[in-house]
Structures are given as C-alpha cells and as structure tokens.
Coordinates of C-alpha atoms in Angstrom, one line a residue:
M190 CA 152.6 137.5 127.3
P191 CA 152.2 135.4 130.4
V192 CA 153.3 137.0 133.6
P193 CA 156.4 135.2 135.0
R194 CA 155.8 133.3 138.2
R195 CA 157.3 134.9 141.3
F196 CA 159.1 132.6 143.6
D197 CA 159.1 133.1 147.3
R198 CA 162.8 133.7 148.0
R199 CA 162.3 134.1 151.8
P200 CA 164.3 131.5 153.7
P201 CA 162.2 128.8 155.5
E202 CA 161.1 129.7 159.0
R203 CA 163.5 128.5 161.6
D204 CA 163.2 127.8 165.2
Q205 CA 162.5 131.0 167.0
T206 CA 163.7 129.8 170.4
R207 CA 166.9 131.6 171.5
V208 CA 169.6 129.2 172.6
N209 CA 173.2 129.9 173.8
E210 CA 174.8 132.7 171.7
R211 CA 171.5 133.8 170.3
I212 CA 170.5 135.2 173.7
R213 CA 171.3 138.9 173.4
V214 CA 169.9 140.3 176.6
P215 CA 172.5 141.5 179.2
E216 CA 171.3 139.3 182.1
V217 CA 168.9 136.4 182.6
R218 CA 167.3 134.4 185.4
V219 CA 168.9 130.9 185.4
I220 CA 167.3 127.6 186.4
D221 CA 169.7 124.6 186.4
D222 CA 169.1 121.2 185.0
E223 CA 167.5 119.9 188.2
G224 CA 164.9 122.6 188.3
N225 CA 166.6 124.7 191.0
Q226 CA 166.6 128.5 190.6
I227 CA 170.1 129.9 190.6
G228 CA 169.1 133.5 190.3
V229 CA 169.9 136.5 188.1
M230 CA 173.2 136.2 186.3
K231 CA 175.0 137.9 183.5
T232 CA 174.4 136.3 180.2
P233 CA 178.1 135.3 179.6
E234 CA 178.3 133.8 183.1
A235 CA 175.0 131.9 182.5
L236 CA 176.4 130.6 179.2
A237 CA 179.6 129.5 180.9
F238 CA 177.6 127.8 183.6
A239 CA 175.7 125.8 181.0
Q240 CA 178.9 124.9 179.1
E241 CA 180.6 123.5 182.2
R242 CA 177.8 120.9 182.4
E243 CA 177.9 120.3 178.7
L244 CA 174.3 121.5 178.3
D245 CA 172.6 124.4 176.5
L246 CA 171.2 127.7 177.8
V247 CA 167.7 127.9 176.6
E248 CA 165.4 130.9 176.9
V249 CA 162.0 129.6 178.0
A250 CA 160.2 132.8 179.1
P251 CA 161.3 135.7 176.9
E252 CA 158.5 138.0 178.1
A253 CA 159.8 138.0 181.7
R254 CA 162.0 140.7 183.0
P255 CA 164.7 139.5 183.0
P256 CA 164.1 136.6 180.7
V257 CA 164.1 133.1 182.2
C258 CA 166.6 130.6 180.9
R259 CA 167.0 126.9 181.7
V260 CA 170.1 124.8 181.5
L261 CA 169.2 121.6 179.6
D262 CA 169.9 119.4 176.6
Y263 CA 168.1 121.3 173.9
S264 CA 167.8 118.4 171.4
K265 CA 166.2 116.3 174.1
Y266 CA 163.9 119.2 175.1
K267 CA 162.7 119.6 171.5
Y268 CA 162.0 115.9 171.2
E269 CA 159.9 115.9 174.4
Q270 CA 157.9 118.9 173.3
A271 CA 157.2 117.3 169.9
Q272 CA 156.0 114.1 171.7
K273 CA 153.7 116.1 174.0
L274 CA 152.2 117.9 171.0
K275 CA 151.7 114.6 169.2
Q276 CA 149.9 113.1 172.2
A277 CA 147.7 116.2 172.6
R278 CA 146.6 115.9 168.9
K279 CA 146.1 112.2 169.3
H280 CA 143.6 112.6 172.2
Q281 CA 141.9 115.6 170.6
Q282 CA 138.6 114.5 169.1
Q283 CA 137.5 116.3 166.0
I284 CA 133.7 116.7 165.5
T285 CA 132.6 117.1 161.9
V286 CA 129.2 118.8 161.2
R287 CA 127.3 117.3 158.3
E288 CA 124.2 118.9 156.8
I289 CA 121.2 117.2 155.1
K290 CA 118.2 119.0 153.7
F291 CA 114.5 118.0 153.8
R292 CA 111.4 119.4 152.1
P293 CA 108.1 119.9 154.0
K294 CA 106.3 117.8 151.4
I295 CA 108.9 115.0 151.2
A296 CA 107.8 111.6 150.0
Q297 CA 108.2 108.5 152.2
H298 CA 110.9 107.0 150.1
D299 CA 113.0 110.1 150.0
Y300 CA 112.5 110.5 153.8
D301 CA 113.7 107.0 154.4
T302 CA 116.8 107.6 152.2
K303 CA 117.7 110.8 154.0
K304 CA 117.0 109.3 157.3
H305 CA 119.5 106.5 156.5
H306 CA 122.1 109.2 155.7
V307 CA 121.6 110.9 159.1
E308 CA 121.9 107.5 160.8
R309 CA 125.2 106.9 159.0
F310 CA 126.6 110.3 160.0
L311 CA 125.7 109.7 163.6
R312 CA 127.3 106.3 163.7
H313 CA 130.5 107.9 162.4
K314 CA 130.3 110.2 165.5
D315 CA 129.5 113.3 163.4
K316 CA 127.1 116.1 164.2
V317 CA 124.2 116.5 161.8
K318 CA 122.5 119.8 160.9
V319 CA 119.0 118.9 159.6
T320 CA 117.4 121.7 157.5
I321 CA 113.8 122.0 156.3
M322 CA 113.7 124.2 153.2
F323 CA 110.4 126.1 152.6
R324 CA 109.4 127.4 149.2
G325 CA 106.8 129.9 148.3
R326 CA 103.7 129.8 150.6
E327 CA 105.0 126.7 152.4
V328 CA 106.7 129.0 154.9
T329 CA 103.2 129.8 156.3
H330 CA 103.0 126.2 157.6
P331 CA 106.1 125.8 159.8
E332 CA 104.3 123.0 161.8
R333 CA 105.0 120.6 158.9
G334 CA 108.7 121.1 159.3
T335 CA 108.5 120.8 163.0
A336 CA 106.6 117.5 162.6
I337 CA 109.3 116.1 160.3
L338 CA 112.1 117.1 162.6
D339 CA 110.4 115.7 165.7
R340 CA 109.7 112.4 163.9
L341 CA 113.3 112.1 162.8
A342 CA 114.6 112.8 166.3
E343 CA 112.2 110.2 167.8
E344 CA 113.1 107.5 165.3
L345 CA 116.9 108.1 165.8
S346 CA 116.7 108.6 169.6
E347 CA 119.1 105.6 170.2
L348 CA 121.8 107.1 167.9
G349 CA 121.5 110.8 168.4
V350 CA 120.4 113.5 170.8
V351 CA 118.9 116.8 169.9
E352 CA 121.5 119.5 170.6
Q353 CA 119.5 122.4 169.2
R354 CA 115.7 122.3 169.0
P355 CA 114.0 123.2 165.6
M356 CA 114.5 126.9 165.0
Q357 CA 113.1 129.0 162.1
E358 CA 115.6 131.1 160.2
G359 CA 113.9 132.8 157.3
R360 CA 112.8 130.2 154.9
N361 CA 114.8 127.4 156.6
M362 CA 114.1 125.5 159.8
T363 CA 117.2 123.9 161.3
M364 CA 117.8 121.3 164.0
M365 CA 121.2 120.1 165.3
M366 CA 121.7 116.5 166.3
A367 CA 124.8 115.1 168.1
P368 CA 125.9 111.4 168.6
S369 CA 124.5 109.8 171.7
K370 CA 126.6 108.6 174.6
A371 CA 126.2 105.0 173.5
V372 CA 127.6 105.9 170.0
L373 CA 130.5 107.8 171.5
A374 CA 131.3 104.9 173.8
G375 CA 131.4 102.5 170.8
R376 CA 128.6 100.2 172.0
A377 CA 128.0 97.5 169.4
D378 CA 124.5 96.7 170.6
V379 CA 123.2 100.0 169.3
E380 CA 123.7 99.0 165.7
A381 CA 122.4 95.5 166.4
S382 CA 119.2 96.9 167.9
L383 CA 118.6 99.1 164.8
D384 CA 119.4 96.4 162.3
G385 CA 117.5 93.7 164.0
D386 CA 114.2 94.8 162.5
A387 CA 115.5 94.4 159.0
A388 CA 117.0 91.0 159.7
A389 CA 115.2 88.0 158.1
E390 CA 113.7 85.4 160.4
P391 CA 115.2 82.0 160.3
V392 CA 113.7 79.6 157.8
P393 CA 111.9 76.7 159.5
T394 CA 113.5 73.3 158.8
V395 CA 111.7 70.0 158.3
G396 CA 109.8 69.0 161.4
E397 CA 109.9 72.4 163.0
N398 CA 106.2 73.1 162.4
G399 CA 105.3 69.6 163.6
D400 CA 103.9 68.5 160.2
G401 CA 107.2 67.5 158.7
A402 CA 106.9 70.1 155.9
G403 CA 108.9 73.3 156.2
A404 CA 109.8 76.1 153.9
S405 CA 113.3 74.8 153.4
A406 CA 112.4 71.1 153.3
S407 CA 114.0 69.3 150.4
P408 CA 111.5 67.4 148.2
P409 CA 110.9 63.8 149.2
I410 CA 113.2 61.3 147.4
A411 CA 111.2 58.8 145.4
D412 CA 111.7 55.1 145.8
E413 CA 114.5 53.6 143.7
N414 CA 112.0 51.6 141.7
E415 CA 109.8 54.6 141.1
A416 CA 112.8 56.8 140.3
G417 CA 114.0 54.3 137.8
A418 CA 110.6 54.0 136.2
E419 CA 110.2 57.8 135.9
S420 CA 113.7 58.3 134.5
S421 CA 113.2 55.7 131.8
S422 CA 109.5 56.4 131.0
S423 CA 110.4 57.1 127.4
A424 CA 112.0 53.6 127.0
P425 CA 110.9 51.2 129.7
V426 CA 113.4 48.6 130.6
A427 CA 112.1 45.0 130.4
D428 CA 112.6 42.5 133.1
E429 CA 115.7 40.4 133.1
S430 CA 113.8 37.3 132.0
E431 CA 112.3 39.3 129.1
A432 CA 115.4 41.3 128.2
A433 CA 117.8 38.3 128.0
P434 CA 115.8 35.0 127.4
E435 CA 117.7 31.9 128.2
A436 CA 118.8 29.7 125.3
P437 CA 116.6 26.5 124.9
A438 CA 118.0 23.5 126.5
E439 CA 119.8 21.1 124.1
P440 CA 117.5 18.0 123.5
P441 CA 119.0 14.7 124.2
A442 CA 120.6 13.0 121.3
E443 CA 118.4 10.3 119.8
T444 CA 119.9 6.9 119.3
A445 CA 120.0 5.7 115.7
E446 CA 117.6 2.9 114.9
P447 CA 118.7 0.2 112.7
G448 CA 118.0 0.8 109.2
D449 CA 118.0 4.7 109.4
G450 CA 121.6 5.1 108.5
D451 CA 123.2 8.5 108.5
A452 CA 120.0 10.3 107.7
D453 CA 119.1 10.6 111.3
A454 CA 121.8 12.8 112.8
A455 CA 121.8 13.9 116.4
V456 CA 120.6 17.4 116.9
S457 CA 123.5 19.5 118.1

C-alpha cells in the first residue's frame, strides 16, 4: 500500500519585521521620519507619535538595547529595500567554472576540438578547469601533461590567463584559466584576431593579377557568329540566299507571230 503524501501544513513565512502593534518591548529608541533621534520612549508613546504623523513605527535594530525604531511609511520602505536588493543582484557578476579533460597521449584532432571548447567557455566569461587524466604508468611522466597545459595556455593567451599553475593531484593534473581583461571588457577585436587566421582570402578578380585571368573570372563570351555556329552544329543553318532562293523572274511575254494562232500562249 503506498504511503500517503504528507502535506506541509505550516503557514507561509511572513515578514519578520515588527511594525506598530507587533512591537512588544516596553520601550524603544525612536528616530523620526527626517532622521533625527528623538530618544528613548515608551512603546505606546512612540506608537502614538508615529500615528500623529500618519506613519508606521518600524523596528530596524531589534538587537539593540533598547531596540531602535524608525517612524516611516512601511510600504514605501519595503519597496525601496526590494529595489536595492534587485540592483545589487543585477550588478553581481556570477562566474561559472567549467571543466574539460585531456589525456597525455591526446591526438591532434581531439586536442583541437577540446581547445575550441575551452575557447568558447572563455569567451562566455567562464572560468575553465583543465584536467589531464593519467592512467597506469602514464603518471610517471608528468612532463607530458605539463607540456599540454603550457601549450594550451600559450595558444589561448589572448582570451584567458592562468589563474592556477599546473598542479599534480594524484593521477590528475589541473590548471585553472580565467577570462582575460579584454574578454571581460567585451572587446570585439579579440574574436576578430582569433578568427582572422581561418578567414578565407579574397578571390582575385579579372585583371587583378595583371594577366586578365583570375580565379573568379567568368569564361570569355564567344562571338555571336561563333556562338551561333556552335549552338547549331548539329543542323547548320544555310545562308539567306541558300535558305530562301528567290523566285525566277517572269520572262517577257512573246508576241504572237502571224500564223501561230492560239498555240503560242504567253508564259505566265
């Protein structure tokens, strides 16, 4: 039989600040709404003092003897405190620590892939913990791990700084890298300088090399007569005079001679 779920029946936590009638001590030290210290007063008198000004009596230092209370608008006070806390969280910079692991006998392709990951983490302003994992008798050659870490730190010197030098911890060697000042400042030229090596060179256009033939030069356009001849090589088109011969001219009508009669008709 399943165990029934137990519900938390405790009421939600409310504001623990003691205000007005919630102040139970016999006397308090009062500060008015302008910041002036009034002095030690009986709690009912301090409460009446705040009510005359249509404000609240708020306990701001409960540990003091006697407790310190201020006369103010409590709703406005809570709003201002929430805004201050929000601004403090907004300006607080959270640093995330990422970890990536290498092997002392790592291949070049795997090294380039992991190096790209470290580069991406640093650009996102995260700290990176680089770990070299030794197995078996590899731990007797720590210089291999040191060489890999030093090489990585040198190749990424524009993006990160070494916060903790390579340190051997059992079978692991670790190094901590932090984003450089250029990355934290958001300089765009850092990424441009790193990506510039992989950028392709511009393709030369026609005439750029001086000989009129470039890599992106379009093929020369043939003459119209040559293009027409190539396109119709299967069925050459004859000249106009051959394709449409002119009709023979009509010969002049011959005059009938006497005695021929109707036999000699004019050629039409």
